[in-house]
Short mmCIF file of C-alpha atoms in Angstrom, two decimals:
data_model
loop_
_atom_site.label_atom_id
_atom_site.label_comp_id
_atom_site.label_asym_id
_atom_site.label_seq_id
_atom_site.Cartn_x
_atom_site.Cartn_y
_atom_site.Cartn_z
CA UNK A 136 15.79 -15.95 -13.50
CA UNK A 137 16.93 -17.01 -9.95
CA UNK A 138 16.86 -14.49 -6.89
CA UNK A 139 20.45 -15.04 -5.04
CA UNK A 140 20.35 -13.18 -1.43
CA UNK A 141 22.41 -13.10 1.67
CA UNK A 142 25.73 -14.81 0.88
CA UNK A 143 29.05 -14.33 3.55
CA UNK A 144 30.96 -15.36 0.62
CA UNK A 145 30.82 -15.84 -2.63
CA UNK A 146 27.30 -16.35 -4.07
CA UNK A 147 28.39 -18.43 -7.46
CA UNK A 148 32.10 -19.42 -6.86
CA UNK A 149 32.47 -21.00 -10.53
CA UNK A 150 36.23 -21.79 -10.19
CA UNK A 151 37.29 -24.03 -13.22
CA UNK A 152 33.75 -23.72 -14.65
CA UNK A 153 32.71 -21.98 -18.04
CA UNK A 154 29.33 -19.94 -17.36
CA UNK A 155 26.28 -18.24 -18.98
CA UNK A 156 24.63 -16.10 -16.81
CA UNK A 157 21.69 -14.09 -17.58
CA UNK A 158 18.51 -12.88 -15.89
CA UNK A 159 19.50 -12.81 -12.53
CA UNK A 160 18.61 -10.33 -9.26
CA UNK A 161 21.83 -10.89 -6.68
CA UNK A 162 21.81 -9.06 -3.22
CA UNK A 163 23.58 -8.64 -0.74
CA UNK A 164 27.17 -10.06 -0.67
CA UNK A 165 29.51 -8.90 1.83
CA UNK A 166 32.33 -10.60 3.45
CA UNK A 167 31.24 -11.77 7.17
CA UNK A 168 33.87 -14.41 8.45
CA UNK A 169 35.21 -15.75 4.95
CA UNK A 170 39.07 -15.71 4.15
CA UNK A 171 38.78 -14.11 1.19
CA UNK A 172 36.84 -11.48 -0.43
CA UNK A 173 33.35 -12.14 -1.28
CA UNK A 174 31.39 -11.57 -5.02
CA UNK A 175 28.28 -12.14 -6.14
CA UNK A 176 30.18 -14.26 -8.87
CA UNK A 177 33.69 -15.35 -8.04
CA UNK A 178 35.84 -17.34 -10.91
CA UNK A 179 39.39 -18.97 -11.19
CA UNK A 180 41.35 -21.81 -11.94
CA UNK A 181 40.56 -25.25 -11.00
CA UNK A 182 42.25 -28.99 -11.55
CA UNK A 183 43.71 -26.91 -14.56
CA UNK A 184 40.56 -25.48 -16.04
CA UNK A 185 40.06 -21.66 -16.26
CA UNK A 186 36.70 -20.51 -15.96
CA UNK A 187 35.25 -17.82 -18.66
CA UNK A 188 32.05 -16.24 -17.57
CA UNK A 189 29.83 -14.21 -19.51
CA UNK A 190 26.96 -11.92 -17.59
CA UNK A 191 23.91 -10.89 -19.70
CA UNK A 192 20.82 -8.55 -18.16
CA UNK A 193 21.63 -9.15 -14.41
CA UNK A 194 20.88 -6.59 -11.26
CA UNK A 195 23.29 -6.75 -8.52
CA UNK A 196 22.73 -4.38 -5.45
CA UNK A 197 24.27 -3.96 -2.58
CA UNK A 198 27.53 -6.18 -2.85
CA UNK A 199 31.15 -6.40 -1.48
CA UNK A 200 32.32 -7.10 -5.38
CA UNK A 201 30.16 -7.61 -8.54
CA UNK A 202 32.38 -10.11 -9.51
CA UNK A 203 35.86 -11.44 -8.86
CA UNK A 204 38.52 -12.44 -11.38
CA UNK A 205 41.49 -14.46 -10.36
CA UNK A 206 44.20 -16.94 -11.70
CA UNK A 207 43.94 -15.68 -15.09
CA UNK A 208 40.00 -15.90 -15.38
CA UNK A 209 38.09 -13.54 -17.57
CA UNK A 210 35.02 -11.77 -17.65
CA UNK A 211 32.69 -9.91 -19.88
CA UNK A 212 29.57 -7.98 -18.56
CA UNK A 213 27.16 -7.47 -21.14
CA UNK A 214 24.49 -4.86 -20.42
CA UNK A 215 23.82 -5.02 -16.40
CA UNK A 216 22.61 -3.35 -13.57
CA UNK A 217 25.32 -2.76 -10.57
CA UNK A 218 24.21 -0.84 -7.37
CA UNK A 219 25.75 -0.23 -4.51
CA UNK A 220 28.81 -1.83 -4.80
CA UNK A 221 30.26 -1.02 -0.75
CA UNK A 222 32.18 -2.88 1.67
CA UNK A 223 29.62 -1.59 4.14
CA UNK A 224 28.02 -4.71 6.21
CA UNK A 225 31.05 -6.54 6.05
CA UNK A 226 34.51 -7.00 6.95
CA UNK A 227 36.61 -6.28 4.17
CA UNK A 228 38.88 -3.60 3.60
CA UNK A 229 38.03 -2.42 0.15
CA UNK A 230 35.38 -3.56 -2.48
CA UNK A 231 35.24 -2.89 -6.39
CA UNK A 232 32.99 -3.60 -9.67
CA UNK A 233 35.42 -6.32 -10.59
CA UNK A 234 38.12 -7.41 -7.91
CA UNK A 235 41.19 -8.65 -10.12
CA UNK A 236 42.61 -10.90 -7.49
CA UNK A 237 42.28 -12.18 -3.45
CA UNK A 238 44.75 -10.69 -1.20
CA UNK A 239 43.98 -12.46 2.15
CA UNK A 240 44.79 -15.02 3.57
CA UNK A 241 47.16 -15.60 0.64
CA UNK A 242 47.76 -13.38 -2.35
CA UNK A 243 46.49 -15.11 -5.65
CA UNK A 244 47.46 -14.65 -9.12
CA UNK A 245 45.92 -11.73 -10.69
CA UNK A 246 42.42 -12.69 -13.58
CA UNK A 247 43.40 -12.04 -17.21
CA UNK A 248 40.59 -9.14 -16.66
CA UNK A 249 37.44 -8.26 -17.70
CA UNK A 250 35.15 -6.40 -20.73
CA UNK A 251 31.99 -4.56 -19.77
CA UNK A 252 29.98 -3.14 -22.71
CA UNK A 253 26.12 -1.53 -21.55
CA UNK A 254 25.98 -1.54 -18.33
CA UNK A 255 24.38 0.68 -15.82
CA UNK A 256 26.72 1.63 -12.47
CA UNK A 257 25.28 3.71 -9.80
CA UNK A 258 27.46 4.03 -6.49
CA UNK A 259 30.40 2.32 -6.16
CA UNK A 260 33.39 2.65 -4.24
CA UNK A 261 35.76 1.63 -6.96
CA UNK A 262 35.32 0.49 -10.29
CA UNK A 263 38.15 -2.25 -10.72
CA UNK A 264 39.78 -3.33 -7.66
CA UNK A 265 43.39 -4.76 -7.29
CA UNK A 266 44.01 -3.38 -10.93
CA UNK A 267 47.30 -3.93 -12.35
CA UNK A 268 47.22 -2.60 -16.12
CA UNK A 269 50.52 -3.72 -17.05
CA UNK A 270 49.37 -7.39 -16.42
CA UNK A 271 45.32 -7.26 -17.10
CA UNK A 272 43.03 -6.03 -19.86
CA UNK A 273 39.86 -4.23 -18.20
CA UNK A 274 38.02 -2.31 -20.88
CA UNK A 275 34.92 -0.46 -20.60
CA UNK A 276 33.14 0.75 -23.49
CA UNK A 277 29.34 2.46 -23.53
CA UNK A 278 28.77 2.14 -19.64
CA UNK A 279 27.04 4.98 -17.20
CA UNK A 280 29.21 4.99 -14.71
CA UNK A 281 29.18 7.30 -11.27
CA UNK A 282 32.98 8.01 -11.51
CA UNK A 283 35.81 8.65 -14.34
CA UNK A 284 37.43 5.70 -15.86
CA UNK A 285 40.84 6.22 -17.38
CA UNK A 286 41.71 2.89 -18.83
CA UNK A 287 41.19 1.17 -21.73
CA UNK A 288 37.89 2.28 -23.48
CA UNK A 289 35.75 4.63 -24.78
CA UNK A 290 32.00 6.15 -24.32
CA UNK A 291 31.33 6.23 -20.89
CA UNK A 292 29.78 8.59 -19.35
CA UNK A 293 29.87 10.31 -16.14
CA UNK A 294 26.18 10.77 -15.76
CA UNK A 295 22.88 9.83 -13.67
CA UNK A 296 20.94 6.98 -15.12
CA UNK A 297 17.50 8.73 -13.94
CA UNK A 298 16.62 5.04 -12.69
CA UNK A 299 13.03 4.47 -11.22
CA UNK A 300 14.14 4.24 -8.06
CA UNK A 301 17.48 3.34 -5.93
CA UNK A 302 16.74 1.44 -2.56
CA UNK A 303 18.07 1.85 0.30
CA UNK A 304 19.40 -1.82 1.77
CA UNK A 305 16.27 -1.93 4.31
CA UNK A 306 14.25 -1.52 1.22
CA UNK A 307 16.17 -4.43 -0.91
CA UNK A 308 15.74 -7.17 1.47
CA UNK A 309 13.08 -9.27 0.57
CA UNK A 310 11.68 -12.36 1.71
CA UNK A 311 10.02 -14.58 -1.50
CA UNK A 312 11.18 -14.36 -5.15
CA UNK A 313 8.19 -12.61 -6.07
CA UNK A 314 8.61 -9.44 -4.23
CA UNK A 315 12.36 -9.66 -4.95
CA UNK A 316 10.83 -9.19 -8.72
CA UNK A 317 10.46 -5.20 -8.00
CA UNK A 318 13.82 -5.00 -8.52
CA UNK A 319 13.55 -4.87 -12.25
CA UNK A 320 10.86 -1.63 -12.06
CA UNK A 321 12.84 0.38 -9.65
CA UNK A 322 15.84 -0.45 -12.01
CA UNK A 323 14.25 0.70 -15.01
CA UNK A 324 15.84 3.69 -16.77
CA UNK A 325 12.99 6.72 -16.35
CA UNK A 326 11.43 9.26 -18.37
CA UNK A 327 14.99 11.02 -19.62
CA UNK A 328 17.57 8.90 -19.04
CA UNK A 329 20.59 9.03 -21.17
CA UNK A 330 20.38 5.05 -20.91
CA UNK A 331 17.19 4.62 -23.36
CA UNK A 332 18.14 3.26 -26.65
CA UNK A 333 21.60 3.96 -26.06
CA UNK A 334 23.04 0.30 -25.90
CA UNK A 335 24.15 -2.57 -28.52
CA UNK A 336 21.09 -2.63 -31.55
CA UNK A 337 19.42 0.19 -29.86
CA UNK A 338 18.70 -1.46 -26.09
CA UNK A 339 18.29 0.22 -23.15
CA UNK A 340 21.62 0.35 -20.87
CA UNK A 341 21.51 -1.88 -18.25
CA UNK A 342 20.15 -4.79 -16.68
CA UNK A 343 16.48 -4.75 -17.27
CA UNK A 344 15.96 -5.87 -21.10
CA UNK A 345 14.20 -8.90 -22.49
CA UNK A 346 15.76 -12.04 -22.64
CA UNK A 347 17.65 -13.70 -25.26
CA UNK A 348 19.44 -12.00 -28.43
CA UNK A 349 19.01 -8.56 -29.45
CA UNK A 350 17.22 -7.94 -32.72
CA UNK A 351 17.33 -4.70 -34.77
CA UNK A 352 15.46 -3.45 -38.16
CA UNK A 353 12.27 -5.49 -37.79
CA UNK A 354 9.96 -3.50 -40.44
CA UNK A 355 6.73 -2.23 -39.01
CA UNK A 356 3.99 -5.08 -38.69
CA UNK A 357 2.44 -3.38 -41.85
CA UNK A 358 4.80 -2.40 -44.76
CA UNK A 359 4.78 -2.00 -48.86
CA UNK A 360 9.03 -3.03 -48.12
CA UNK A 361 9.43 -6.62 -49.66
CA UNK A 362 12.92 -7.30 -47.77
CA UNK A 363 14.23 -6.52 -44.22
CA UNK A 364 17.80 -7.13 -42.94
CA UNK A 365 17.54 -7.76 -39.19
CA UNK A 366 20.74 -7.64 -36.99
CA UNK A 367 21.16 -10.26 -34.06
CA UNK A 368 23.47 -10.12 -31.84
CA UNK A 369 24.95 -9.30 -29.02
CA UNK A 370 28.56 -10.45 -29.37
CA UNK A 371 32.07 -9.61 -28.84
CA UNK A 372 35.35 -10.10 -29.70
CA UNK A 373 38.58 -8.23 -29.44
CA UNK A 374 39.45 -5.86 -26.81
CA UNK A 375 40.98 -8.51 -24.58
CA UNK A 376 38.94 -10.74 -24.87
CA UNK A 377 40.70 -14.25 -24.88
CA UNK A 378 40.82 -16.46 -28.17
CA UNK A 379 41.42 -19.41 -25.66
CA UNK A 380 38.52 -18.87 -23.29
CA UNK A 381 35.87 -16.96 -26.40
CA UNK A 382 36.75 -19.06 -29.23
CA UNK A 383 33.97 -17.85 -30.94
CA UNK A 384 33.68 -14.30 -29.32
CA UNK A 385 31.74 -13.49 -26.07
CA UNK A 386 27.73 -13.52 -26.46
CA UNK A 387 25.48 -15.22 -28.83
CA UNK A 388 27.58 -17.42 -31.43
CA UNK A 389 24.93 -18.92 -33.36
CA UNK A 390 20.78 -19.16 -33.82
CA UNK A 391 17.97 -20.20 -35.75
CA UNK A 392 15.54 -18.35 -37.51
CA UNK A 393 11.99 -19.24 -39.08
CA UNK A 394 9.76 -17.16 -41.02
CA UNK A 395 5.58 -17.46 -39.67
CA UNK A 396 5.34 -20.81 -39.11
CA UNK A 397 7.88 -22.36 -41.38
CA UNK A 398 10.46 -24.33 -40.91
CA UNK A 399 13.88 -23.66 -38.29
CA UNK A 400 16.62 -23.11 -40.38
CA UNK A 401 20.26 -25.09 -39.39
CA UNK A 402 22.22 -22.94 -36.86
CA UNK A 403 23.77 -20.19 -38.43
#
């Protein structure tokens, strides 16, 4: 659970590198004096490797881009938190959720696109940036988002997320990882939000959830039931998302389980 601040450029610029990344607070990213546009997570190709990034429960505020997809790259954006994207305090000339491609100082090729299932997006000046549906997949299914989207997708609503509290960028600059921490209880969805239980296996929308898989139908600690059948998850295939970068599917492939103090069972 790393606290990324303050980047010019790109924060993680994971070009030709496959990538988990979960748990994370990353603030603010804006282009100051790079050649190309800057992302709090930037991905592409590299000595002929493609990087495929997966984002689980991270907060981003106050960014140029959330994250950039180029030279046929992919993305999927399981339940986050994205505020402020803005090309205020910087230099560029446009900013987005997901930017699709670098236009300066040369164009690149476009990223293969991007999924984003349970997230939470509050202010933004454009959702995808440097879209070109006839040659990416961006779907967006069960997001809050502050603006229409009219591509692939279904379930997201135009609504307010009721979080605790938005800051303004004075109030988001922090100087220790500890008070950078307060970013997950201002994020919080409050009393009424649409964004409780509304997410994969009954999570909260968003960014700020517990780590690791998502479990549903745990039986109450005391119970006459002699069976359960729990659901783990999250994980995705389809909808764009690439055989040849998500063999598997996008998300948690495989766990353990033990019952009390038993024994792990093989991966399953």
């Amino acid at each position: 659970q790393n606290v990324f601040t303050g980047s010019t450029d790109d924060i993680l610029d994971l070009d030709g590198t496959d990538a988990w990344i979960e748990g994370n607070i990353f603030l603010h990213v804006h282009r100051n004096g790079a050649p190309d546009s800057s992302a709090a997570i930037s991905g592409g190709n590299s000595g002929g490797a493609t990087s495929e990034i997966t984002l689980l429960g991270n907060l981003f505020f106050d960014c140029d881009n959330a994250v950039t997809a180029k030279q046929g790259n992919f993305y999927t954006l399981l339940h986050n938190t994205i505020v402020r994207t803005t090309k205020d305090g910087g230099e560029d000339f446009d900013s987005g959720v997901v930017n699709l491609r670098d236009t300066t100082p040369d164009t690149t090729s476009f990223g293969r696109g991007a999924y984003l299932e349970g997230n939470i997006i509050v202010d933004t000046e454009t959702l995808v940036r440097n879209n070109d549906p006839s040659g990416t997949t961006t779907t967006w299914i069960n997001n809050i988002l502050p603006m229409p989207w009219t591509g692939l997708g279904i379930d997201n609503p135009v609504v307010e997320p009721l979080l605790v509290h938005i800051p303004s960028v004075a109030e988001g600059s922090f100087d220790t990882w500890e008070e950078a921490q307060v970013m997950r209880e201002w994020f919080l969805p409050g009393p009424g939000s649409p964004a409780h239980q509304a997410g994969a296996l009954g999570r909260d929308l968003g960014g700020v959830i517990a780590p690791g898989v998502f479990i549903s139908g745990e039986p109450p600690e005391v119970t006459r039931d002699t069976t359960a059948t729990l659901h783990v998850g999250i994980l995705r295939t389809e909808h764009g998302i690439p055989l040849s970068g998500f063999p598997l599917g996008s998300g948690f492939t495989h766990y353990r389980w033990r019952l009390d103090e038993g024994e792990w069972s093989d991966a399953v």
